[in-house]
Coordinates of N, CA and C in Angstrom, one line a residue:
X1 N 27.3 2.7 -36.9 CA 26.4 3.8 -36.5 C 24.9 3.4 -37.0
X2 N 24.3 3.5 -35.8 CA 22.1 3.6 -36.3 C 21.9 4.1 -37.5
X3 N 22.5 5.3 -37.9 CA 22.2 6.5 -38.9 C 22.6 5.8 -40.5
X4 N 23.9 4.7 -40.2 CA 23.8 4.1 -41.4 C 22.6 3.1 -42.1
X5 N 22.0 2.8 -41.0 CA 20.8 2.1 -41.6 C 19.6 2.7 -41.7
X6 N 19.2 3.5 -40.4 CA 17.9 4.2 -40.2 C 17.8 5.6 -41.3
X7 N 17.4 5.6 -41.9 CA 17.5 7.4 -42.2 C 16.4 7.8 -41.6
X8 N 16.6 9.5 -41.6 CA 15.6 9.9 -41.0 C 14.2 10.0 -41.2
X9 N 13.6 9.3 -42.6 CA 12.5 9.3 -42.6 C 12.2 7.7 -42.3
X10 N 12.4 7.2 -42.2 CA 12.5 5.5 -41.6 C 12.3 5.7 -39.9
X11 N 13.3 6.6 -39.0 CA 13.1 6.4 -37.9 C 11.9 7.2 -37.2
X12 N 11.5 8.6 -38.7 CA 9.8 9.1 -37.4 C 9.0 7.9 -38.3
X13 N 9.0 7.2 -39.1 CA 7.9 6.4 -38.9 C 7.8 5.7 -37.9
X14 N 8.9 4.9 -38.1 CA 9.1 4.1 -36.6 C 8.3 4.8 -35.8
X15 N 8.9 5.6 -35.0 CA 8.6 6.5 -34.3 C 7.0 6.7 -33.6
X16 N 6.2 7.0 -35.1 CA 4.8 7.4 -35.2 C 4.1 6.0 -34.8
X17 N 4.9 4.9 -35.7 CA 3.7 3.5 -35.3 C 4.3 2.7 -34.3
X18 N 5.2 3.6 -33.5 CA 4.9 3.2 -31.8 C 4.6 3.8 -31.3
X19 N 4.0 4.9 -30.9 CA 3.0 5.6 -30.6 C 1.9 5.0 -30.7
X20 N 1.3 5.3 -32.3 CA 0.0 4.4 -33.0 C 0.0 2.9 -32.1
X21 N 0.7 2.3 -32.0 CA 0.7 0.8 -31.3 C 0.1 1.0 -29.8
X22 N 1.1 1.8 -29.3 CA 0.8 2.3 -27.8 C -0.1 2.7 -27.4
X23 N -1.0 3.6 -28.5 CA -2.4 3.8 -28.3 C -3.6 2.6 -28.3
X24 N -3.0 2.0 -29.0 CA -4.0 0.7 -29.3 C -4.0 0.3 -28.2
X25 N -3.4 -0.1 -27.3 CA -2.8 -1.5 -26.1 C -3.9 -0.5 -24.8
X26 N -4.7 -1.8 -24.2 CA -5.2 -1.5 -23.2 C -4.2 -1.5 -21.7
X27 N -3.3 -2.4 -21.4 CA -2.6 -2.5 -20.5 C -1.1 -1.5 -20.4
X28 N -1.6 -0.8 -19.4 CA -0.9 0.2 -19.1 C 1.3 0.0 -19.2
X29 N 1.3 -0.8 -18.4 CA 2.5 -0.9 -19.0 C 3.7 -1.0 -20.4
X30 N 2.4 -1.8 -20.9 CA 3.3 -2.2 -22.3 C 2.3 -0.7 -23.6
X31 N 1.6 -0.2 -22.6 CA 1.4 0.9 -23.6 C 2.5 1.9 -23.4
X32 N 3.5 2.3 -22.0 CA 4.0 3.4 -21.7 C 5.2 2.7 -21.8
X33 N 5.2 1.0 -22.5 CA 6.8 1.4 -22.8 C 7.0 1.7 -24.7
X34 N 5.8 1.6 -25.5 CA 5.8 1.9 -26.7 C 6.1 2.9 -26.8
X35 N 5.6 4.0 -25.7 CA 5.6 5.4 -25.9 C 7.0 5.9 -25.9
X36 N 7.4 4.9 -24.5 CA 9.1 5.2 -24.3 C 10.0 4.7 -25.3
X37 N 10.0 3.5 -25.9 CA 10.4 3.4 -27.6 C 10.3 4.5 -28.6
X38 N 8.9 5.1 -28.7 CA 8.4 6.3 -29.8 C 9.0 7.1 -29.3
X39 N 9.7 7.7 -28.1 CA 10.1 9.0 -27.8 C 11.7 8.6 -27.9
X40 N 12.2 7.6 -27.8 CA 13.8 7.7 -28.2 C 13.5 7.7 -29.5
X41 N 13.1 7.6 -30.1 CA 13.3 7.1 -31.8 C 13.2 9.0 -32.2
X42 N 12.0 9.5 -31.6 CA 11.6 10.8 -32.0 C 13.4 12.1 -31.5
X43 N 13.6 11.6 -30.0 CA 14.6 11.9 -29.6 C 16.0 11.8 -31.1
X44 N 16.2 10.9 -31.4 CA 17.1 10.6 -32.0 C 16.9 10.8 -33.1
X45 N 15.6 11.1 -33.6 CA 15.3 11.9 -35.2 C 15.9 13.2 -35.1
X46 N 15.6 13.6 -34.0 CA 15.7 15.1 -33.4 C 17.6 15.7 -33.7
X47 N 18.4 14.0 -33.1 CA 19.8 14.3 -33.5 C 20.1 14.5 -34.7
X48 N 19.0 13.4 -35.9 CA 19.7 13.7 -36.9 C 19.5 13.9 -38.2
X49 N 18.1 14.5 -38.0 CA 17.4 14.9 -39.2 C 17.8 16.7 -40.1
X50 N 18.9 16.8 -39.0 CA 19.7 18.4 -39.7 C 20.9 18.2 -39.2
X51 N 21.6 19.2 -39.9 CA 23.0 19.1 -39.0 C 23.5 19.7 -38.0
X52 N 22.2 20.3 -37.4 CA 22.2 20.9 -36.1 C 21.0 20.2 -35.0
X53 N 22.1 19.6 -34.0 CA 20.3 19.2 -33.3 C 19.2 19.5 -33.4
X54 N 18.3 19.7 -33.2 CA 16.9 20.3 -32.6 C 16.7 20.4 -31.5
X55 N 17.8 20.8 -30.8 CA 17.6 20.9 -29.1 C 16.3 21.0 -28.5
X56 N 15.8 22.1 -28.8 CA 14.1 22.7 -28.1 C 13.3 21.2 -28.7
X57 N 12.8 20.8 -29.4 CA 12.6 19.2 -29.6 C 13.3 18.3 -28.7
X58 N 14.2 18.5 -28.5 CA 15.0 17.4 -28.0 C 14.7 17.2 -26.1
X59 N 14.9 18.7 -25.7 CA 14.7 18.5 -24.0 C 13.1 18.3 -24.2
X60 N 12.4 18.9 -25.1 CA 10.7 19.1 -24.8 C 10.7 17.2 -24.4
X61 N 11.3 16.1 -25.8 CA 10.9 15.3 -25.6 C 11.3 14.3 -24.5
X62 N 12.8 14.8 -24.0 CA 13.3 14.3 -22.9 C 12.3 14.6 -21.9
X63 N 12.1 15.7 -21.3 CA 11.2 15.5 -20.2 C 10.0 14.9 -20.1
X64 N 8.9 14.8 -21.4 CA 8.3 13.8 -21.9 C 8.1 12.3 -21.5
X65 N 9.7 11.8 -21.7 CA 10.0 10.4 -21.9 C 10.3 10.1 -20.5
X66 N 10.5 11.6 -19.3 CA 10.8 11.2 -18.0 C 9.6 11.2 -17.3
X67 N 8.7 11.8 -18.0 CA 7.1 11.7 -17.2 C 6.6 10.5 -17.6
X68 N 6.9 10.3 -18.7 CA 6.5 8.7 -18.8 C 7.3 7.5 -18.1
X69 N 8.4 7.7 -17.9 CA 9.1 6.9 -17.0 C 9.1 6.5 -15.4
X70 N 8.8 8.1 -15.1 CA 8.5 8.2 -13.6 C 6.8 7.1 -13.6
X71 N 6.0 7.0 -14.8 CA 4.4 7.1 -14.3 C 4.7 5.5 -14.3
X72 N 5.4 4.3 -15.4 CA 5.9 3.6 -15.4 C 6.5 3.1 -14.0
X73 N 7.5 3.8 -13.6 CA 7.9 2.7 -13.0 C 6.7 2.8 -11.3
X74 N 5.6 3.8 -11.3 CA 4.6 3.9 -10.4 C 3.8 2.6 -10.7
X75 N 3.9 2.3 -11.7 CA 2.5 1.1 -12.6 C 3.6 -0.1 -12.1
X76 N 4.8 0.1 -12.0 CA 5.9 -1.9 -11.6 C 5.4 -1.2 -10.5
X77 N 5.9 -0.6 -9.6 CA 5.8 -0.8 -8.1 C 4.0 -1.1 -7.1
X78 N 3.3 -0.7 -8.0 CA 1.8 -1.3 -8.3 C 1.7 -2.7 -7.7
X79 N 2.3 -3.2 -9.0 CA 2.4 -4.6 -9.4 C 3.5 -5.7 -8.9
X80 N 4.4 -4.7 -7.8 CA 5.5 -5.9 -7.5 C 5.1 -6.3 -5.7
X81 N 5.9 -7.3 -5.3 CA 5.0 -8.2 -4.2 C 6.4 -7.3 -3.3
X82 N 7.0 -6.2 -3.7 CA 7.9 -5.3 -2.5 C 7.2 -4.4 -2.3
X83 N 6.0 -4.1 -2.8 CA 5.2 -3.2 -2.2 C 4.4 -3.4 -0.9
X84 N 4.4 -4.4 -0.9 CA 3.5 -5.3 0.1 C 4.5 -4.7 1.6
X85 N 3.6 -4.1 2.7 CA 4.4 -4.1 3.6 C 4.7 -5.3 4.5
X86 N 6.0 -5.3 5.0 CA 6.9 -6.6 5.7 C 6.0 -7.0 7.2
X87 N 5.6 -5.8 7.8 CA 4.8 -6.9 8.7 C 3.3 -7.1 8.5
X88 N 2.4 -6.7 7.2 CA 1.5 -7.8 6.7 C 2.1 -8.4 5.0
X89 N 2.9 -9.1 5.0 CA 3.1 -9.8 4.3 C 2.6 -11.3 4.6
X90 N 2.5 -11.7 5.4 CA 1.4 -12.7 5.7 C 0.5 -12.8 5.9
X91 N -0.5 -11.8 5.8 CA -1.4 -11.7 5.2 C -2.2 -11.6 3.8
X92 N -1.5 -11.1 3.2 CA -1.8 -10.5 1.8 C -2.2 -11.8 0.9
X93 N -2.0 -12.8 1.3 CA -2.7 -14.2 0.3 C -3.9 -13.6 0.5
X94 N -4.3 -13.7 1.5 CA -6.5 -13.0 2.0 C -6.7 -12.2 1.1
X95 N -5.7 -11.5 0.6 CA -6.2 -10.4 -0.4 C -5.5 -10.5 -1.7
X96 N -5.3 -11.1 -2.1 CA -4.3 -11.7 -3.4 C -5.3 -11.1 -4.4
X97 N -6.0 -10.7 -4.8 CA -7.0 -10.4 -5.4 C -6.8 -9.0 -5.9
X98 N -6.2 -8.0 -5.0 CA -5.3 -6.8 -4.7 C -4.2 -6.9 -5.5
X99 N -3.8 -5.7 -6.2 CA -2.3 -5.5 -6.7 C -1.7 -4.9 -5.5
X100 N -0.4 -5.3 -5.0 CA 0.2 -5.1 -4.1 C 0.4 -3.7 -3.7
X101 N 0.2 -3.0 -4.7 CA 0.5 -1.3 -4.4 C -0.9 -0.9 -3.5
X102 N -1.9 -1.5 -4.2 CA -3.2 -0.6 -3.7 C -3.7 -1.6 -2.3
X103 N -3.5 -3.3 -2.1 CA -2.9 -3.7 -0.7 C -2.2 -2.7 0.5
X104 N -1.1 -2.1 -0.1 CA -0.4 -1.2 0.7 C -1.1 0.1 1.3
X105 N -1.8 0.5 -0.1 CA -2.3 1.5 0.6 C -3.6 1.7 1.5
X106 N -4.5 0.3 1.3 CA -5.2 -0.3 2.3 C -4.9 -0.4 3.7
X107 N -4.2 -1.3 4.1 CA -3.7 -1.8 5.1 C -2.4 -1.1 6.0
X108 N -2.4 -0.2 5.6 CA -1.4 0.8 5.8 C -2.2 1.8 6.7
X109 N -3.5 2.3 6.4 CA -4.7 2.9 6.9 C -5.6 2.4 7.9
X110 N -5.2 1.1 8.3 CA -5.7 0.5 9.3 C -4.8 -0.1 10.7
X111 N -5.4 -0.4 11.5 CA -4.9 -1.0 13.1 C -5.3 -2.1 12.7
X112 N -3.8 -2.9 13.0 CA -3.5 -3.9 13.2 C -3.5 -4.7 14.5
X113 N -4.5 -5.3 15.5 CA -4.6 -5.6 16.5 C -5.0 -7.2 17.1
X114 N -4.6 -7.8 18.0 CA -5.0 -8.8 19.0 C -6.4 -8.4 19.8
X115 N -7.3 -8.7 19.8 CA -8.3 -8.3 21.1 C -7.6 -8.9 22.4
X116 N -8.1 -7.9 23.5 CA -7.3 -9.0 25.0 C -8.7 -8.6 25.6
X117 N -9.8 -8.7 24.8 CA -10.9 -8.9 25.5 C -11.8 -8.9 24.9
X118 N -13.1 -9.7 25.2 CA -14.0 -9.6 24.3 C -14.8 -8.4 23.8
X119 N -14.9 -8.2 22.2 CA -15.7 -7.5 22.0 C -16.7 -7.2 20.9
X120 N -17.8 -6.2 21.3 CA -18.9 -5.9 20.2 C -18.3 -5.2 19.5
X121 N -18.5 -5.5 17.9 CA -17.9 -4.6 17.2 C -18.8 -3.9 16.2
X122 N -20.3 -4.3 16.0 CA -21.1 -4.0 15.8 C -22.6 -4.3 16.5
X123 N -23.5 -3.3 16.2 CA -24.8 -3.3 17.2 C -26.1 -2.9 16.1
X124 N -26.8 -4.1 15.8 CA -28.2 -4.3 15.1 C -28.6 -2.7 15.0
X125 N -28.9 -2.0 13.9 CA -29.4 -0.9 13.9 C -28.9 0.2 14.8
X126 N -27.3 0.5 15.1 CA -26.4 1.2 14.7 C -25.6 1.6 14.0
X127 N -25.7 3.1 13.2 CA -24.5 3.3 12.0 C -23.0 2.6 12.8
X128 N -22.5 1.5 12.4 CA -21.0 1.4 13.3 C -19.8 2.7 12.6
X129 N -19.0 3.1 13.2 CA -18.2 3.9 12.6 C -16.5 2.9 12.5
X130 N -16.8 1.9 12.2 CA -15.4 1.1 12.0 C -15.7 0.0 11.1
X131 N -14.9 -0.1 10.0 CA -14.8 -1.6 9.3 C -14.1 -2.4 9.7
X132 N -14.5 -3.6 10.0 CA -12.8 -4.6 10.4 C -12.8 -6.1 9.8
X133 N -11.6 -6.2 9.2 CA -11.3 -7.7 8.8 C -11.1 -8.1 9.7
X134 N -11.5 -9.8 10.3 CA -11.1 -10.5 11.1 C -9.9 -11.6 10.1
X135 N -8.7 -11.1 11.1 CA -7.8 -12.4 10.8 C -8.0 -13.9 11.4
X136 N -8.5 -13.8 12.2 CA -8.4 -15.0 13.0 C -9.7 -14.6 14.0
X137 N -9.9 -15.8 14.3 CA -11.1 -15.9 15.8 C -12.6 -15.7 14.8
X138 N -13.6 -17.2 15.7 CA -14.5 -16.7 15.5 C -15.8 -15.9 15.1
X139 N -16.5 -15.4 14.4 CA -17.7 -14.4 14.3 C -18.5 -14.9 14.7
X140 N -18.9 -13.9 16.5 CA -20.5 -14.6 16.8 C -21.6 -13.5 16.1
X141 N -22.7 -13.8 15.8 CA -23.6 -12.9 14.8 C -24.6 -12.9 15.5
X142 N -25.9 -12.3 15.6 CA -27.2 -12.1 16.4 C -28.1 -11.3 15.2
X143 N -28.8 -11.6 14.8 CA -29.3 -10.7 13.8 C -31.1 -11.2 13.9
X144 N -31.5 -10.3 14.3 CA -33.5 -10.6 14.3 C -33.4 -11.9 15.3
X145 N -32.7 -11.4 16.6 CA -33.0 -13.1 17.1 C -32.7 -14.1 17.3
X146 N -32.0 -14.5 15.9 CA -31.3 -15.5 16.0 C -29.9 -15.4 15.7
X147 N -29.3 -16.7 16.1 CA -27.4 -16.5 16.7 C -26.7 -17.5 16.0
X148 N -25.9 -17.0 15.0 CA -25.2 -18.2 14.7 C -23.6 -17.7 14.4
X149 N -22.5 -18.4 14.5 CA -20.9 -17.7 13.6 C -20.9 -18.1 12.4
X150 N -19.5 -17.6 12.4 CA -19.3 -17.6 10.7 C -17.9 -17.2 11.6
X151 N -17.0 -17.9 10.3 CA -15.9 -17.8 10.2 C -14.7 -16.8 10.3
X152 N -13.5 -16.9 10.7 CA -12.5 -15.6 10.3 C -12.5 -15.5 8.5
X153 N -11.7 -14.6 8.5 CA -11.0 -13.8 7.4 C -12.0 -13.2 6.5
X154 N -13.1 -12.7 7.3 CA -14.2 -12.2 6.9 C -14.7 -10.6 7.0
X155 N -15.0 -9.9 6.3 CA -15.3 -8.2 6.7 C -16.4 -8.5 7.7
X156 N -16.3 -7.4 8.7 CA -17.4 -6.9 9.7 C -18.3 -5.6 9.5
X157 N -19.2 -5.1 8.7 CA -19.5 -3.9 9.1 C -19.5 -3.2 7.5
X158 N -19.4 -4.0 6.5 CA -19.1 -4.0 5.5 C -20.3 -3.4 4.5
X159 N -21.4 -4.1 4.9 CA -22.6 -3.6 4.3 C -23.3 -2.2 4.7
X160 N -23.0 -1.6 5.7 CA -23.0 -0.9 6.3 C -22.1 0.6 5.8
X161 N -21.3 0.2 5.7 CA -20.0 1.0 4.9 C -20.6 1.3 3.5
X162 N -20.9 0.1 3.3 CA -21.3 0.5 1.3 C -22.5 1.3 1.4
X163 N -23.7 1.1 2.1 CA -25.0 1.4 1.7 C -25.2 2.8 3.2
X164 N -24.4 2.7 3.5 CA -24.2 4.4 4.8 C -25.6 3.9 5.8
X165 N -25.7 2.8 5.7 CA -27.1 2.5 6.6 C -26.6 1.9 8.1
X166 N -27.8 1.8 8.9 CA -27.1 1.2 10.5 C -27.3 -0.3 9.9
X167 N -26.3 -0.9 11.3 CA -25.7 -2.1 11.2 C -27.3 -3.1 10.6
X168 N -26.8 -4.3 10.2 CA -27.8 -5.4 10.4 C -27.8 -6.6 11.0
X169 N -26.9 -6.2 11.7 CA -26.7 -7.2 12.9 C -25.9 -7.2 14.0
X170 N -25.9 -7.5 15.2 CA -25.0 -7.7 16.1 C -24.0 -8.8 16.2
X171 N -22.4 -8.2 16.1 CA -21.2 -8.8 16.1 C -20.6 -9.0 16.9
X172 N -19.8 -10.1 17.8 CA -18.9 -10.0 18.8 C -17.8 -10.6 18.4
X173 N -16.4 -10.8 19.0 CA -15.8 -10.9 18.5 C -14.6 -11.6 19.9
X174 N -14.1 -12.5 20.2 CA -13.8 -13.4 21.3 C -12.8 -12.7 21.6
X175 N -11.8 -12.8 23.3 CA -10.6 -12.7 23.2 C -9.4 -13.4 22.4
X176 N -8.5 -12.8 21.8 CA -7.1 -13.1 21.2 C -7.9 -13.2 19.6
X177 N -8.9 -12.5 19.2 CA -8.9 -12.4 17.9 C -8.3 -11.5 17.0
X178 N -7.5 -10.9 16.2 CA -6.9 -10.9 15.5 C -7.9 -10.3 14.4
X179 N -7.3 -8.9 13.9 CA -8.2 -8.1 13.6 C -7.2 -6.7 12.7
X180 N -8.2 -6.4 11.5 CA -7.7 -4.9 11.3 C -8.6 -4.5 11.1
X181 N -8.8 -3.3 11.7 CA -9.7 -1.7 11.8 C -9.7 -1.0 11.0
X182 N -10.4 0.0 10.6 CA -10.4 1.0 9.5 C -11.1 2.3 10.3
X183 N -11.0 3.5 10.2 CA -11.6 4.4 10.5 C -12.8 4.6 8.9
X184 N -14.2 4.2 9.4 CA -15.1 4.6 8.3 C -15.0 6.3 7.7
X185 N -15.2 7.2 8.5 CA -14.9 8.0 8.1 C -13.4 8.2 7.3
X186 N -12.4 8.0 7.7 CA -11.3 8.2 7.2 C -11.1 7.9 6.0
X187 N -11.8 6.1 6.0 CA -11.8 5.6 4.5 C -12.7 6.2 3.5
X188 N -14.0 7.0 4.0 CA -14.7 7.7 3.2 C -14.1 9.2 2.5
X189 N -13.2 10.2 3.1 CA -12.7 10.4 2.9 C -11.7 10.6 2.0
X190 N -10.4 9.3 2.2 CA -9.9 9.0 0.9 C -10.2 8.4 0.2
X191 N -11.1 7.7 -0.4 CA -12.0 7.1 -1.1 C -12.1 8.3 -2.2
X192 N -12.9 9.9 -1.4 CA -13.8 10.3 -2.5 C -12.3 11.3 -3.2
X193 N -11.1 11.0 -2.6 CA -10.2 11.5 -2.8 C -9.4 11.2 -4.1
X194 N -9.3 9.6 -3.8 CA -8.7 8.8 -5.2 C -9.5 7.6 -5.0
X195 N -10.1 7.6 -6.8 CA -10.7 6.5 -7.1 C -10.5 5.2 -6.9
X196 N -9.2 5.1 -7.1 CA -8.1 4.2 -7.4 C -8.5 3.3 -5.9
X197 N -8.1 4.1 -4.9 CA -8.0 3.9 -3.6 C -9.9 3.3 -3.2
X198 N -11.1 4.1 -3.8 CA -12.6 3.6 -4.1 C -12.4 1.9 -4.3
X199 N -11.9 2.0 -5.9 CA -12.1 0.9 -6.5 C -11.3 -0.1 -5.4
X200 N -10.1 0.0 -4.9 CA -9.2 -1.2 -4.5 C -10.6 -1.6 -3.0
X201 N -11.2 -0.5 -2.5 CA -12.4 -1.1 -0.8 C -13.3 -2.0 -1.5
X202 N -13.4 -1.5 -2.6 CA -15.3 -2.1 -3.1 C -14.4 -3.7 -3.6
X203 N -13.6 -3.6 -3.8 CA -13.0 -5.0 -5.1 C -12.6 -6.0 -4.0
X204 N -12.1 -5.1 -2.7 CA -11.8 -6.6 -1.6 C -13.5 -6.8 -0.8
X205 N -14.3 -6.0 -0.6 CA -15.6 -5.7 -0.2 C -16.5 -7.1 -0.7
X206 N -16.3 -6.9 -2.6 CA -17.0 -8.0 -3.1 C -16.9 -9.1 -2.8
X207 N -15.5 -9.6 -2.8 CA -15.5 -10.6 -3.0 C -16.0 -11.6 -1.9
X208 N -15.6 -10.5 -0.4 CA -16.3 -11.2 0.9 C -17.9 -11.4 0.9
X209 N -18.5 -10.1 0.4 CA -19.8 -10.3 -0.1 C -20.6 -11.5 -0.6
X210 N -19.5 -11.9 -1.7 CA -19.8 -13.3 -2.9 C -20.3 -14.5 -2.1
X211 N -18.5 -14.6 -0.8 CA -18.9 -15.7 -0.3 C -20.1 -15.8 1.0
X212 N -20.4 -14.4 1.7 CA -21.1 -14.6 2.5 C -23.0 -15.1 1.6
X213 N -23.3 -14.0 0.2 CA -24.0 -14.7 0.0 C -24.5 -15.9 -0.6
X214 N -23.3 -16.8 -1.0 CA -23.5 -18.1 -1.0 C -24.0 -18.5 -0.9
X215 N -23.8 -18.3 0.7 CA -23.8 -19.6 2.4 C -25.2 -18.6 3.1
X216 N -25.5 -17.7 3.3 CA -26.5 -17.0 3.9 C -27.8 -17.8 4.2
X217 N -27.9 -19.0 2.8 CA -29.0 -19.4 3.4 C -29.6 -20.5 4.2
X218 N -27.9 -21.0 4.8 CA -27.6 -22.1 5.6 C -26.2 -21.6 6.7
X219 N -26.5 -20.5 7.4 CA -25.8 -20.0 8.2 C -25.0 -20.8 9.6
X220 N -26.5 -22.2 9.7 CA -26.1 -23.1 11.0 C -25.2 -24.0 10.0
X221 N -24.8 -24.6 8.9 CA -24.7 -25.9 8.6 C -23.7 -26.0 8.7
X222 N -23.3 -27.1 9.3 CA -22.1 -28.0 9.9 C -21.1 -27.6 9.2
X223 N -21.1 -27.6 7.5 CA -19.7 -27.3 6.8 C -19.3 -26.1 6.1
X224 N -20.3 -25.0 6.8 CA -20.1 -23.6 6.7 C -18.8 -23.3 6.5
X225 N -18.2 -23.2 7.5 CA -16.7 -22.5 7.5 C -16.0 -23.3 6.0
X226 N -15.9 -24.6 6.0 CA -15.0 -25.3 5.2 C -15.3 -24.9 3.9
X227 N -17.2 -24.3 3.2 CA -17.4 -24.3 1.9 C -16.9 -22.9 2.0
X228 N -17.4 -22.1 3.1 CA -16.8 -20.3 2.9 C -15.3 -20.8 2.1
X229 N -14.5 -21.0 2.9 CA -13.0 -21.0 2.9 C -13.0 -22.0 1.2
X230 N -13.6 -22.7 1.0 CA -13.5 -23.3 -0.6 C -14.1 -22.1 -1.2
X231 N -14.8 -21.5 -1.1 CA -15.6 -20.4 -2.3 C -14.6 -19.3 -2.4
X232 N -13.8 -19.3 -0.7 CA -13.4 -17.9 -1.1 C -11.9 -18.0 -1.9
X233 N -11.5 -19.0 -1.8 CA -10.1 -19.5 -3.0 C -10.1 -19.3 -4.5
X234 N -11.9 -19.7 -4.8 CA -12.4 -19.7 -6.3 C -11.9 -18.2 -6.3
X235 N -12.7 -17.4 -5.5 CA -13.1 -15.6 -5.7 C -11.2 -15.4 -6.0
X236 N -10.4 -16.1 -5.7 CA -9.0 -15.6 -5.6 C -8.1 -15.1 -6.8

């Protein structure tokens, strides 16, 4: 039996300096499993610190130890690559940068499409009302004049979204490119809903940002696409 070795003032210490531990620890998981150690131990003081349980202690701290369990295993499913949904799972390297839960809830909120025709997806000094990653195909650009592309796997409409201002350039986008959509409003929306959901737009936002300004100041040069696609592995 535990009880032969632990006595009861041995197991609320226990008890207390896992808690105390758990509070220390910045990373959510291994804080909420201290807690869930500190609450069996508390639980099990509860069996045998009289010779009558402490029941009212006892469910208080069981339910406790299920709220922490439920919030746990929300923080693995966060963090496991089965959150990722099955038909963009081939995608999600682009965004590896993402914990898989908050990926999900990204791309779950968007249209997933083929163009079967060409199109503008943004217009030089228009608010656009759509964000879109390009998977594939092309970006032809027009901005003050001058015309140059840039590469897939790049946001569209991006800067625009962050700073609520009209476009700063005109975008097109070829047939058979390969694309996800976002409704701006919609994402503004749940955005101001859950932070969480804020932080995951602006953190894949950046990093396209990083690499576009780079390269911005050599938008024609021959090895554009190849340095984008090196810079953007670093950001990874």
């Amino acid at each position: 039996m535990l009880s032969d070795y632990l006595g009861p003032e041995l197991v609320i210490l226990l008890a207390g300096g896992a808690f105390t531990i758990g509070y220390l620890i910045i990373n959510q998981i291994a804080l909420r499993l201290m807690i869930m150690l500190g609450t069996s131990l508390y639980i099990y003081y509860y069996f045998t610190a009289t010779d009558t349980p402490l029941w009212e202690a006892i469910y208080t701290s069981t339910v406790m130890g299920t709220a922490n369990l439920i919030g746990l295993g929300g923080l693995l499913w966060q963090q496991s690559k089965l959150a990722v949904p099955h038909a963009h799972r081939d995608i999600y390297p682009l965004f590896s940068s993402l914990p898989p839960g908050d990926f999900r809830d990204l791309v779950l909120r968007a249209e997933r499409k083929v163009l079967d025709a060409p199109r503008q997806v943004t217009t030089e000094g228009v608010k656009p009302d759509t964000l879109i990653y390009v998977i594939s195909g092309q970006i032809d650009v027009m901005k003050r004049g001058e015309r140059f592309s840039m590469p897939p796997n790049l946001f569209v409409g991006e800067v625009a979204y962050l700073t609520r201002q009209p476009s700063a350039a005109t975008t097109r986008l070829p047939a058979g490119a390969e694309v996800l959509i976002w409704d701006v409003a919609s994402l503004r929306t749940r955005a101001e809903k859950k932070s969480r959901f804020k932080l995951a737009i602006e953190a894949m936002i950046s990093s396209d940002l990083a690499v576009k300004v780079a390269f911005a100041v050599a938008p024609h040069h021959h090895e554009w696409a190849e340095d984008a696609e090196a810079r953007r592995v670093m950001h990874r």
